[in-house]
């Protein structure tokens, strides 16, 4: 019995012909283009066993590199679960790219007798990356950096390292004095023998290049290298791979036994420095590269496979593929138009309950482009008794300065002695209250209101006293308003966003983003009757997102964090042009003919829709934050894929089901063109005419 016979009989692993071809690749470079749900992990694990059992390669000579720790753990577990009883002795090494590079750095440290401190992962340490950058930013710019800006700063530093950018001055960023901050940060680390996460890559690259003895240690040990998620490689990672695999006179061997599994259609980490070009041009990097295709999708229904594979063909910078599946046709993607955000959440709640009632162990994913969408979604789910877990939620919303400002208005309305809240907002509400007035109140003292302390100043002009009395009265009235009305008052009467606009113009922050935070607060306020209830609810939602249910079958996640996972039902919400692909991506493609960003956003949408096994809902609200929104152009592209398939398949005699009239038969095709198909359907002798495309889009008709 051969290797594949043993896999099938003993371990129930039945590989298809494409998978077998990839598994039996032995020498030289190879690129395996693995589509969604095509069993790429099974291929890597099986090939590892094939190398050991059939080719007698020693386990310690095989290195498998993964994109993240979760993938490393899953692959290692799966390999050991299946093959541990067949392979004894030394273990195969499964490692994240960063962990491997850290090993290289440790070898260098040992050689030099100098040791670096790692400054990520320990938030309590004073040598913490975030604290160091905060201090450097404040020293250079004379102001504190907020959480959003800090995240952007860290991300931009990562891009510099991953893309190996040398001219920092020409790097485009919204961070004030970025090059000075970057250089100061690098100097600080060097002076204090510190290393961050990105340095693991850059240091390892330099060490492997400058110290042949260390390079030879790894090229001699790992004669077979496998890479998972190759489309997510950055330039620095690709350069490290090239060092580890040749040329022969440097690395110590001539064969470049590198086996890369990738899907260029799922390259979605451009913001981290990943670029699909390295995979698209792999033959230039590794001459004589063999290509293998894993086209069969074991995950999704035929409907979803057909739509997704045709949808991604709108991208031009990609390998051509022929995705297929043996799964049956079931349901086309459901396109859901909601009046506003509240209607969107109501639909989601109803559908989640419907799916769970039909099948209690059904897995459901609620996916969104940006983390901010998780807040009103979590609130709606919890309010309706639906438990959920959160996938890798990185959320700064509740600590954002603008959110804290709005809450300070509300808190001060309830307690006018709350000096902390008043100190946040006194100069942000268009009432001409100065810092000197605040300081006077602190010295003079007050009993019922901070404003009473200011009014004790005998030098105040009469008109100022009248203004202050009005402010005191305003806050008293504000405390009695419903939360939603109170937020409107803060916006319109206190003109808070006039201050925000001016602040954004001066700092380069995005006003629209900050106003969107206010929109989230307003959505959450709709169901609360009192400000006290509203403030409590915000704390409850914060706790929910920080400590979600781990047992729930419902997962809320960004599309990025859902990559590599699958669910029976996927609902993608807030599918708007402003969210995905984003207006900047559309503008760059239309006005400057630069489609790179638009194509990455299309790949992200593709990742989202290919998580679905059976049900896929694409949901968009017509209005958000009171403004009319346009649904994402990607929904139009999905509809076009569905329309083309319908036009190709439509024929007289086909059975259909109408939402109101029940089952019928297409008796005649009366008109057929690019925009519409008019059919006549026979319902038990009664014939009716319909615009087939429109009825299918609205879910009124279903074709069997």
Coordinates of C-alpha atoms in Angstrom, one line a residue, residues 125 127 516 555 563:
X125 CA 7.5 47.4 31.4
X127 CA 10.7 49.9 28.1
X516 CA -18.4 58.6 12.6
X555 CA -18.6 35.4 16.0
X563 CA -9.1 35.0 7.2

